[in-house]
Short mmCIF file of N, CA and C in Angstrom, two decimals:
data_model
loop_
_atom_site.label_atom_id
_atom_site.label_comp_id
_atom_site.label_asym_id
_atom_site.label_seq_id
_atom_site.Cartn_x
_atom_site.Cartn_y
_atom_site.Cartn_z
N MET R 165 -34.04 62.94 34.45
CA MET R 165 -32.80 62.25 35.63
C MET R 165 -32.96 60.62 35.50
N GLU R 166 -34.01 60.30 35.86
CA GLU R 166 -34.54 59.07 35.62
C GLU R 166 -34.01 58.04 34.48
N ARG R 167 -34.20 58.59 33.05
CA ARG R 167 -33.60 58.08 32.09
C ARG R 167 -32.06 58.06 32.47
N ASP R 168 -31.30 58.78 33.07
CA ASP R 168 -30.06 58.32 32.93
C ASP R 168 -29.64 57.03 34.27
N MET R 169 -30.37 57.13 35.16
CA MET R 169 -30.41 56.08 35.99
C MET R 169 -30.48 54.80 35.19
N PHE R 170 -31.33 55.11 34.61
CA PHE R 170 -31.65 53.99 33.68
C PHE R 170 -30.95 53.22 32.67
N ASP R 171 -30.20 54.45 32.01
CA ASP R 171 -29.03 53.81 31.40
C ASP R 171 -28.02 53.27 32.12
N THR R 172 -27.79 53.79 32.74
CA THR R 172 -26.72 53.24 33.84
C THR R 172 -26.64 51.78 34.22
N MET R 173 -28.45 51.91 34.44
CA MET R 173 -28.75 50.48 35.62
C MET R 173 -28.81 49.08 33.93
N THR R 174 -29.06 49.65 32.82
CA THR R 174 -28.89 48.77 31.49
C THR R 174 -27.61 48.55 31.46
N LEU R 175 -26.90 49.26 31.59
CA LEU R 175 -25.14 49.13 31.47
C LEU R 175 -24.61 48.06 32.44
N THR R 176 -25.12 48.55 33.61
CA THR R 176 -24.18 47.63 34.56
C THR R 176 -24.92 46.38 34.17
N LYS R 177 -26.04 46.09 34.10
CA LYS R 177 -26.29 44.56 34.02
C LYS R 177 -26.00 43.93 32.87
N ALA R 178 -25.53 44.82 31.52
CA ALA R 178 -25.11 43.94 30.30
C ALA R 178 -23.38 43.69 30.76
N LEU R 179 -22.75 44.99 31.33
CA LEU R 179 -21.57 44.39 31.74
C LEU R 179 -21.38 43.04 32.58
N GLY R 180 -22.73 42.95 33.77
CA GLY R 180 -22.31 42.43 34.71
C GLY R 180 -22.58 40.73 34.40
N GLY R 181 -23.65 41.05 33.23
CA GLY R 181 -24.03 39.60 32.33
C GLY R 181 -22.27 39.16 31.20
N LEU R 182 -22.15 39.76 30.52
CA LEU R 182 -20.70 39.60 30.35
C LEU R 182 -19.79 38.88 31.05
N CYS R 183 -19.16 39.32 32.29
CA CYS R 183 -18.76 38.95 33.03
C CYS R 183 -18.88 37.83 33.50
N GLY R 184 -20.30 37.38 33.93
CA GLY R 184 -20.84 36.46 34.52
C GLY R 184 -20.80 34.99 33.26
N THR R 185 -21.05 35.36 32.28
CA THR R 185 -20.67 34.84 31.45
C THR R 185 -19.17 34.09 31.26
N LEU R 186 -18.21 34.78 31.16
CA LEU R 186 -17.09 34.73 31.09
C LEU R 186 -16.26 34.21 32.45
N LEU R 187 -16.86 34.34 33.67
CA LEU R 187 -17.10 33.72 35.02
C LEU R 187 -16.91 32.19 34.91
N VAL R 188 -18.35 31.88 34.19
CA VAL R 188 -18.69 29.99 33.77
C VAL R 188 -18.13 29.74 33.03
N PHE R 189 -17.65 30.50 32.03
CA PHE R 189 -16.40 29.63 30.55
C PHE R 189 -15.48 29.65 31.97
N LEU R 190 -14.89 30.62 32.05
CA LEU R 190 -13.66 29.83 32.85
C LEU R 190 -13.48 28.68 33.61
N LEU R 191 -14.35 28.39 34.69
CA LEU R 191 -14.77 27.72 35.52
C LEU R 191 -14.94 27.01 35.05
N GLY R 192 -15.68 26.55 33.55
CA GLY R 192 -16.19 24.99 33.40
C GLY R 192 -14.67 24.96 32.51
N GLY R 193 -13.98 24.98 32.27
CA GLY R 193 -12.64 25.26 31.79
C GLY R 193 -11.68 24.62 32.87
N TRP R 194 -11.60 24.76 33.67
CA TRP R 194 -11.53 24.29 34.25
C TRP R 194 -11.99 23.06 35.17
N VAL R 195 -13.53 22.86 35.44
CA VAL R 195 -13.41 21.93 35.91
C VAL R 195 -13.23 20.74 34.72
N ALA R 196 -13.50 20.98 33.85
CA ALA R 196 -12.91 20.34 32.50
C ALA R 196 -11.41 19.91 32.00
N GLU R 197 -10.74 20.71 32.62
CA GLU R 197 -9.23 20.01 32.74
C GLU R 197 -8.78 19.17 33.91
N GLY R 198 -9.56 19.49 35.27
CA GLY R 198 -9.30 18.91 36.03
C GLY R 198 -9.76 17.13 35.81
N ILE R 199 -11.23 17.56 35.11
CA ILE R 199 -12.19 15.74 34.91
C ILE R 199 -11.46 15.57 33.96
N TYR R 200 -11.07 15.59 32.89
CA TYR R 200 -9.98 15.13 31.75
C TYR R 200 -8.85 14.98 31.48
N HIS R 201 -8.10 16.09 32.32
CA HIS R 201 -6.69 15.72 31.90
C HIS R 201 -6.24 14.30 32.56
N SER R 202 -5.30 14.09 31.56
CA SER R 202 -4.75 12.71 31.58
C SER R 202 -3.00 12.60 32.48
N GLY R 203 -2.43 13.83 32.32
CA GLY R 203 -1.16 13.92 33.05
C GLY R 203 -0.39 13.94 32.12
N GLY R 204 -0.08 12.82 31.37
CA GLY R 204 0.11 12.53 30.29
C GLY R 204 2.12 12.81 30.75
N HIS R 205 3.24 13.14 29.63
CA HIS R 205 4.50 12.45 29.75
C HIS R 205 5.01 14.30 30.73
N GLY R 206 5.48 13.89 32.13
CA GLY R 206 6.02 14.50 32.87
C GLY R 206 5.35 15.40 33.45
N HIS R 207 3.62 14.75 33.72
CA HIS R 207 2.84 15.81 34.36
C HIS R 207 2.39 15.36 35.45
N GLY R 208 3.11 15.19 36.97
CA GLY R 208 2.63 14.19 37.76
C GLY R 208 3.23 13.24 38.41
N ASP R 209 2.86 12.49 39.20
CA ASP R 209 3.35 11.20 38.95
C ASP R 209 2.40 9.69 38.70
N HIS R 210 1.66 9.61 37.62
CA HIS R 210 0.94 9.07 37.29
C HIS R 210 2.08 8.07 36.73
N ALA R 211 1.39 6.83 36.50
CA ALA R 211 1.89 5.60 36.20
C ALA R 211 1.67 5.44 34.53
N GLN R 212 2.42 4.33 33.71
CA GLN R 212 1.50 4.68 32.55
C GLN R 212 0.48 3.61 32.58
N SER R 213 -0.85 3.43 31.87
CA SER R 213 -1.82 2.67 31.77
C SER R 213 -1.26 1.17 31.48
N TYR R 214 -0.68 1.30 30.23
CA TYR R 214 -0.08 0.12 29.71
C TYR R 214 0.83 0.22 28.81
N THR R 215 1.50 -0.60 28.00
CA THR R 215 2.51 -0.69 27.26
C THR R 215 2.31 -1.40 25.74
N ILE R 216 2.68 -1.33 24.95
CA ILE R 216 2.41 -1.95 23.81
C ILE R 216 3.95 -2.05 23.24
N GLU R 217 4.25 -3.76 23.07
CA GLU R 217 5.76 -3.99 22.39
C GLU R 217 5.67 -4.17 21.09
N VAL R 218 6.94 -3.24 20.74
CA VAL R 218 7.20 -3.91 18.97
C VAL R 218 7.76 -4.38 18.80
N ALA R 219 8.25 -5.15 17.90
CA ALA R 219 9.44 -5.77 17.77
C ALA R 219 10.30 -5.12 17.05
N SER R 220 11.40 -4.75 16.96
CA SER R 220 12.51 -3.96 16.56
C SER R 220 12.80 -4.38 15.22
N ALA R 221 13.49 -3.59 14.26
CA ALA R 221 13.72 -4.09 12.86
C ALA R 221 14.34 -5.24 12.57
N ASP R 222 15.44 -5.43 13.45
CA ASP R 222 16.73 -6.50 14.16
C ASP R 222 15.39 -7.66 14.19
N ASP R 223 14.06 -7.57 14.78
CA ASP R 223 13.84 -9.16 15.44
C ASP R 223 12.43 -9.24 14.07
N ALA R 224 11.96 -8.25 13.04
CA ALA R 224 10.97 -8.28 12.14
C ALA R 224 12.00 -9.38 11.04
N ALA R 225 13.60 -8.28 10.78
CA ALA R 225 14.14 -9.31 9.99
C ALA R 225 14.16 -10.65 10.04
N GLU R 226 14.84 -11.44 11.34
CA GLU R 226 14.48 -12.60 11.37
C GLU R 226 13.85 -13.80 11.19
N GLU R 227 12.23 -13.14 11.38
CA GLU R 227 11.00 -13.79 11.50
C GLU R 227 10.74 -14.15 10.52
N VAL R 228 11.01 -13.77 8.87
CA VAL R 228 10.29 -13.59 8.00
C VAL R 228 10.90 -15.11 7.44
N ASP R 229 9.80 -15.63 7.10
CA ASP R 229 10.18 -16.96 6.27
C ASP R 229 10.07 -16.83 4.95
N GLU R 230 11.22 -17.08 4.10
CA GLU R 230 11.28 -16.84 2.81
C GLU R 230 10.52 -17.91 2.10
N GLY R 231 9.58 -19.05 2.46
CA GLY R 231 8.92 -20.36 2.00
C GLY R 231 9.97 -20.86 1.54
N PRO R 232 9.17 -21.64 0.65
CA PRO R 232 10.43 -23.01 0.00
C PRO R 232 10.85 -21.96 -1.69
N ALA R 233 12.26 -22.33 -2.17
CA ALA R 233 12.82 -21.72 -3.29
C ALA R 233 12.12 -21.95 -4.66
N PHE R 234 12.04 -20.84 -5.53
CA PHE R 234 11.09 -20.18 -6.39
C PHE R 234 11.77 -21.91 -7.24
N ALA R 235 12.50 -22.40 -7.35
CA ALA R 235 12.78 -23.60 -8.79
C ALA R 235 12.44 -25.03 -7.76
N GLU R 236 12.05 -25.21 -6.75
CA GLU R 236 11.39 -26.09 -5.89
C GLU R 236 10.32 -25.89 -6.33
N VAL R 237 9.17 -24.90 -6.22
CA VAL R 237 7.49 -24.03 -6.57
C VAL R 237 7.73 -24.77 -8.44
N TYR R 238 8.39 -24.26 -8.69
CA TYR R 238 8.39 -24.05 -9.93
C TYR R 238 8.82 -25.96 -10.84
N ALA R 239 9.44 -26.99 -10.04
CA ALA R 239 9.04 -27.50 -10.62
C ALA R 239 8.29 -28.72 -10.45
N ALA R 240 7.62 -28.50 -9.36
CA ALA R 240 6.08 -29.25 -8.92
C ALA R 240 4.85 -28.33 -9.97
N ALA R 241 5.40 -27.00 -10.70
CA ALA R 241 4.15 -26.02 -10.85
C ALA R 241 3.16 -27.02 -12.11
N SER R 242 2.15 -26.79 -11.90
CA SER R 242 0.94 -27.14 -13.44
C SER R 242 0.66 -25.79 -14.07
N ALA R 243 1.08 -26.50 -15.67
CA ALA R 243 0.56 -25.22 -16.23
C ALA R 243 -0.92 -25.69 -16.28
N ALA R 244 -1.73 -26.37 -15.98
CA ALA R 244 -2.67 -26.34 -16.54
C ALA R 244 -3.61 -25.74 -15.56
N ASP R 245 -2.88 -25.63 -14.34
CA ASP R 245 -3.29 -24.14 -13.10
C ASP R 245 -3.72 -23.09 -13.64
N GLY R 246 -1.87 -23.15 -14.29
CA GLY R 246 -1.45 -21.91 -14.66
C GLY R 246 -1.94 -21.00 -15.91
N GLU R 247 -2.62 -22.16 -16.68
CA GLU R 247 -3.91 -21.17 -17.83
C GLU R 247 -4.84 -20.67 -16.80
N SER R 248 -5.12 -20.54 -15.68
CA SER R 248 -6.50 -19.76 -15.23
C SER R 248 -5.48 -18.77 -14.58
N GLN R 249 -4.47 -19.23 -14.49
CA GLN R 249 -3.96 -17.89 -14.32
C GLN R 249 -3.93 -16.08 -14.93
N TRP R 250 -3.45 -17.08 -16.26
CA TRP R 250 -3.49 -16.52 -17.40
C TRP R 250 -4.68 -15.59 -17.96
N ARG R 251 -5.98 -15.82 -17.27
CA ARG R 251 -6.95 -14.63 -17.66
C ARG R 251 -6.38 -13.56 -16.99
N ALA R 252 -6.20 -13.15 -16.22
CA ALA R 252 -5.67 -12.22 -15.51
C ALA R 252 -4.50 -11.47 -16.50
N CYS R 253 -4.01 -11.84 -17.07
CA CYS R 253 -3.02 -11.02 -18.12
C CYS R 253 -3.47 -10.79 -19.58
N SER R 254 -4.24 -11.50 -19.83
CA SER R 254 -5.23 -11.79 -21.15
C SER R 254 -6.13 -10.02 -21.11
N ALA R 255 -6.11 -9.47 -20.27
CA ALA R 255 -7.07 -8.52 -20.35
C ALA R 255 -5.76 -7.11 -21.39
N CYS R 256 -4.37 -7.64 -21.36
CA CYS R 256 -3.42 -6.37 -22.06
C CYS R 256 -2.50 -7.40 -23.05
N HIS R 257 -2.34 -8.67 -22.61
CA HIS R 257 -1.20 -9.20 -23.39
C HIS R 257 -2.06 -10.23 -24.29
N ALA R 258 -1.35 -10.55 -25.33
CA ALA R 258 -1.98 -12.01 -26.15
C ALA R 258 -0.56 -12.47 -26.12
N LEU R 259 -1.22 -14.25 -26.95
CA LEU R 259 -0.59 -15.19 -26.83
C LEU R 259 -0.09 -16.00 -27.76
N GLU R 260 -0.48 -14.22 -29.18
CA GLU R 260 -0.27 -15.02 -30.65
C GLU R 260 0.66 -14.39 -31.13
N ASP R 261 1.49 -14.86 -31.66
CA ASP R 261 2.55 -14.08 -32.55
C ASP R 261 2.96 -12.81 -33.15
N GLY R 262 3.60 -11.59 -32.88
CA GLY R 262 3.48 -10.37 -32.99
C GLY R 262 2.07 -10.19 -33.31
N VAL R 263 1.10 -10.42 -31.98
CA VAL R 263 -0.24 -9.49 -31.60
C VAL R 263 0.10 -8.73 -30.22
N ASN R 264 -0.14 -7.70 -30.46
CA ASN R 264 0.47 -6.98 -29.23
C ASN R 264 -0.86 -5.78 -29.25
N GLY R 265 -0.81 -5.90 -27.58
CA GLY R 265 -2.27 -5.41 -26.82
C GLY R 265 -2.00 -4.64 -26.31
N VAL R 266 -2.32 -3.85 -25.11
CA VAL R 266 -1.84 -2.79 -24.29
C VAL R 266 0.05 -3.08 -24.19
N GLY R 267 0.20 -4.76 -23.61
CA GLY R 267 1.70 -5.15 -23.39
C GLY R 267 1.69 -6.02 -24.54
N PRO R 268 3.43 -6.28 -24.63
CA PRO R 268 3.36 -6.92 -25.82
C PRO R 268 3.04 -8.08 -25.39
N HIS R 269 2.97 -8.70 -26.59
CA HIS R 269 2.95 -10.50 -27.10
C HIS R 269 3.23 -11.66 -26.07
N LEU R 270 2.96 -12.21 -25.59
CA LEU R 270 3.63 -13.11 -24.56
C LEU R 270 4.15 -14.57 -25.44
N TYR R 271 3.94 -15.07 -26.46
CA TYR R 271 4.53 -16.03 -27.28
C TYR R 271 5.19 -16.20 -27.45
N GLY R 272 5.98 -17.38 -26.52
CA GLY R 272 7.53 -17.44 -26.42
C GLY R 272 8.51 -16.91 -25.51
N ILE R 273 7.81 -16.17 -24.64
CA ILE R 273 8.50 -15.12 -23.43
C ILE R 273 9.53 -16.32 -22.68
N VAL R 274 9.04 -17.26 -22.22
CA VAL R 274 9.95 -18.03 -21.33
C VAL R 274 11.14 -18.39 -22.40
N GLY R 275 12.20 -17.61 -21.88
CA GLY R 275 13.98 -17.92 -22.97
C GLY R 275 13.95 -16.37 -23.68
N ARG R 276 12.75 -16.07 -24.11
CA ARG R 276 13.24 -14.74 -25.05
C ARG R 276 13.81 -13.80 -24.57
N ASP R 277 14.11 -13.27 -24.98
CA ASP R 277 15.16 -11.77 -25.01
C ASP R 277 14.43 -10.84 -24.15
N VAL R 278 14.42 -10.02 -23.49
CA VAL R 278 13.42 -8.66 -22.60
C VAL R 278 13.63 -7.51 -23.82
N ALA R 279 12.40 -7.26 -23.79
CA ALA R 279 12.29 -6.29 -24.69
C ALA R 279 12.81 -6.37 -26.31
N ALA R 280 12.57 -7.41 -26.57
CA ALA R 280 12.54 -8.13 -27.82
C ALA R 280 11.44 -7.96 -28.86
N VAL R 281 10.10 -7.59 -28.19
CA VAL R 281 9.30 -7.54 -28.91
C VAL R 281 9.51 -6.43 -30.26
N ASP R 282 9.25 -6.42 -31.06
CA ASP R 282 9.54 -5.34 -32.26
C ASP R 282 8.29 -4.43 -32.56
N GLY R 283 8.67 -3.05 -32.68
CA GLY R 283 7.61 -2.46 -32.82
C GLY R 283 6.12 -2.10 -31.13
N TYR R 284 7.45 -2.66 -29.88
CA TYR R 284 6.21 -1.74 -29.04
C TYR R 284 7.58 -1.11 -28.35
N GLY R 285 7.00 -0.20 -27.67
CA GLY R 285 7.61 0.71 -26.57
C GLY R 285 8.13 0.64 -25.24
N TYR R 286 8.86 0.19 -24.86
CA TYR R 286 9.02 -0.49 -23.54
C TYR R 286 9.38 0.92 -22.41
N SER R 287 8.80 0.44 -21.37
CA SER R 287 9.20 1.53 -20.65
C SER R 287 9.42 1.38 -19.22
N GLY R 288 10.15 2.37 -18.33
CA GLY R 288 10.98 2.00 -16.87
C GLY R 288 12.13 1.43 -17.62
N ASN R 289 12.89 0.96 -16.66
CA ASN R 289 13.84 0.46 -16.45
C ASN R 289 13.99 -1.57 -17.06
N LEU R 290 13.07 -1.64 -17.46
CA LEU R 290 12.48 -3.36 -17.94
C LEU R 290 14.03 -3.49 -19.01
N ILE R 291 14.58 -2.51 -19.71
CA ILE R 291 15.46 -3.40 -20.84
C ILE R 291 16.66 -3.12 -20.01
N ALA R 292 17.05 -2.28 -18.67
CA ALA R 292 18.07 -2.62 -17.87
C ALA R 292 18.53 -3.61 -17.39
N VAL R 293 17.44 -4.47 -17.01
CA VAL R 293 17.40 -5.24 -16.19
C VAL R 293 18.22 -6.41 -16.42
N ASN R 294 17.67 -7.51 -17.29
CA ASN R 294 17.93 -8.63 -17.28
C ASN R 294 17.97 -8.83 -18.72
N ASP R 295 18.98 -9.75 -19.66
CA ASP R 295 19.03 -9.66 -20.52
C ASP R 295 17.90 -10.74 -21.99
N VAL R 296 17.29 -12.18 -20.23
CA VAL R 296 16.73 -13.01 -21.17
C VAL R 296 15.84 -13.22 -20.09
N TRP R 297 14.45 -13.79 -20.22
CA TRP R 297 13.40 -13.64 -19.35
C TRP R 297 13.02 -15.19 -18.96
N THR R 298 14.03 -15.58 -18.30
CA THR R 298 14.18 -16.84 -17.54
C THR R 298 13.07 -17.26 -16.54
N ALA R 299 12.80 -18.35 -16.53
CA ALA R 299 11.74 -18.07 -15.05
C ALA R 299 11.92 -17.79 -14.00
N GLU R 300 13.10 -17.82 -13.40
CA GLU R 300 13.05 -17.03 -12.49
C GLU R 300 12.85 -15.42 -11.97
N GLU R 301 13.77 -15.01 -13.61
CA GLU R 301 13.26 -13.17 -14.00
C GLU R 301 11.37 -12.99 -13.73
N LEU R 302 11.25 -14.13 -14.44
CA LEU R 302 9.62 -13.80 -14.45
C LEU R 302 8.95 -13.82 -13.30
N ASN R 303 9.45 -14.62 -12.68
CA ASN R 303 8.87 -14.83 -11.65
C ASN R 303 9.50 -13.01 -10.42
N ALA R 304 10.37 -12.58 -10.40
CA ALA R 304 10.62 -12.33 -9.72
C ALA R 304 10.06 -10.66 -10.68
N PHE R 305 9.49 -10.66 -11.43
CA PHE R 305 8.90 -9.61 -12.04
C PHE R 305 7.58 -9.44 -11.77
N LEU R 306 7.00 -10.94 -11.99
CA LEU R 306 5.34 -10.60 -11.66
C LEU R 306 5.09 -11.06 -10.03
N GLU R 307 6.26 -10.69 -9.07
CA GLU R 307 5.99 -10.59 -8.16
C GLU R 307 5.29 -9.07 -7.63
N LYS R 308 5.97 -8.15 -8.01
CA LYS R 308 5.84 -6.84 -8.41
C LYS R 308 6.33 -6.27 -9.06
N PRO R 309 6.08 -5.76 -10.27
CA PRO R 309 6.69 -5.00 -11.93
C PRO R 309 7.63 -4.02 -11.23
N SER R 310 6.45 -2.92 -10.41
CA SER R 310 7.12 -1.82 -10.19
C SER R 310 8.68 -2.28 -9.30
N SER R 311 8.40 -2.66 -8.52
CA SER R 311 9.96 -3.17 -7.58
C SER R 311 11.27 -3.54 -8.72
N TYR R 312 9.89 -4.04 -9.78
CA TYR R 312 12.04 -5.62 -10.39
C TYR R 312 12.02 -4.45 -11.52
N ALA R 313 11.10 -3.50 -12.15
CA ALA R 313 12.04 -2.70 -13.15
C ALA R 313 10.93 -0.74 -12.54
N PRO R 314 11.55 -0.88 -11.85
CA PRO R 314 11.09 1.05 -11.66
C PRO R 314 10.58 1.65 -13.05
N GLY R 315 9.31 2.65 -12.91
CA GLY R 315 9.12 3.39 -13.63
C GLY R 315 8.73 2.10 -14.91
N THR R 316 8.20 1.11 -14.67
CA THR R 316 7.66 0.16 -15.91
C THR R 316 5.91 1.00 -16.07
N ALA R 317 5.13 1.45 -17.17
CA ALA R 317 4.74 1.37 -17.34
C ALA R 317 3.08 0.57 -17.08
N MET R 318 3.67 -0.87 -16.81
CA MET R 318 2.47 -1.63 -16.60
C MET R 318 1.87 -1.35 -15.05
N GLY R 319 0.63 -1.04 -14.77
CA GLY R 319 0.11 -0.57 -13.94
C GLY R 319 -0.08 -2.16 -13.42
N TYR R 320 -0.08 -3.28 -12.99
CA TYR R 320 -0.30 -4.55 -12.59
C TYR R 320 0.14 -4.82 -11.29
N ASN R 321 -0.45 -4.39 -10.04
CA ASN R 321 0.49 -4.99 -8.41
C ASN R 321 1.24 -5.88 -8.77
N GLY R 322 1.26 -7.37 -9.25
CA GLY R 322 1.55 -8.25 -8.68
C GLY R 322 1.05 -9.44 -8.28
N MET R 323 1.35 -10.55 -8.07
CA MET R 323 0.78 -11.52 -7.56
C MET R 323 1.69 -12.28 -6.74
N ARG R 324 0.77 -12.45 -5.40
CA ARG R 324 1.28 -12.66 -4.30
C ARG R 324 1.76 -13.80 -3.94
N ARG R 325 0.92 -14.82 -4.65
CA ARG R 325 1.65 -16.28 -3.84
C ARG R 325 2.39 -17.10 -5.35
N ILE R 326 3.38 -17.23 -4.60
CA ILE R 326 5.07 -17.77 -5.54
C ILE R 326 4.31 -19.19 -6.09
N GLU R 327 3.04 -19.95 -5.94
CA GLU R 327 2.58 -20.91 -6.38
C GLU R 327 2.09 -20.95 -7.45
N ASP R 328 1.11 -19.67 -7.35
CA ASP R 328 0.50 -18.69 -8.75
C ASP R 328 1.07 -18.46 -10.02
N ARG R 329 2.62 -17.93 -9.57
CA ARG R 329 3.00 -17.26 -10.62
C ARG R 329 3.75 -18.33 -10.58
N ALA R 330 4.17 -19.78 -10.68
CA ALA R 330 5.43 -20.47 -11.01
C ALA R 330 3.89 -21.49 -11.89
N ASN R 331 3.01 -21.70 -11.66
CA ASN R 331 1.58 -21.90 -12.41
C ASN R 331 1.86 -21.53 -13.84
N LEU R 332 1.74 -19.91 -13.70
CA LEU R 332 1.52 -19.20 -14.90
C LEU R 332 2.86 -19.48 -15.77
N ILE R 333 3.97 -18.98 -15.00
CA ILE R 333 4.78 -19.32 -15.79
C ILE R 333 5.04 -20.88 -16.38
N ALA R 334 4.82 -21.72 -15.61
CA ALA R 334 4.60 -23.13 -16.60
C ALA R 334 3.55 -23.08 -17.69
N TYR R 335 2.39 -22.48 -17.25
CA TYR R 335 1.99 -22.35 -18.36
C TYR R 335 2.33 -21.64 -19.54
N LEU R 336 3.01 -20.25 -19.35
CA LEU R 336 3.81 -19.41 -20.56
C LEU R 336 4.80 -20.60 -21.49
N ALA R 337 5.25 -21.49 -20.37
CA ALA R 337 6.51 -21.95 -21.28
C ALA R 337 5.76 -22.67 -22.29
N THR R 338 4.63 -23.17 -22.19
CA THR R 338 4.20 -24.21 -23.74
C THR R 338 3.67 -23.55 -24.36
N ILE R 339 3.49 -22.38 -24.42
CA ILE R 339 2.98 -21.27 -25.69
C ILE R 339 4.35 -20.60 -26.45
N GLY R 340 4.90 -21.21 -27.54
CA GLY R 340 5.27 -20.80 -28.24
C GLY R 340 6.84 -21.84 -28.60
N GLU R 341 7.90 -21.27 -29.07
CA GLU R 341 8.94 -22.25 -29.53
C GLU R 341 9.48 -22.79 -27.92
#
């Protein structure tokens, strides 16, 4: 008989312990909700702490400063300064006529027909963009090749500063015919 009472007592203690543990977790969740709940959207009469003002797309478009025109910058460009810009290009391109690297040679590029290097397989929409590499077209290409000619295999991200692009194009204009 004592054994049945012991088993009942043990079972009662275990069940009481589980219920007590559940009660502690429920009360802990209720207290944490009261402490950490911020109210949020539509919960109570809480005012917003602060507001971050963001310019609309129309305001951003009006504030963009295009800077000087490329023709003005190109007129003042320095071929000597452009030679230092050439180093980044020299990893894939050559200045010698007929010598292609990963990219086509750039001998006589300014004024040359687009996709005119024999034996080089051009990629993307480069062929459909323009007929001749003018200084303006080279500027647009060098700014961001993937935007100028979508699908191009050229992995270069582009040259941000218009002055650097103008100097590089001025240098390339001195190479070739």
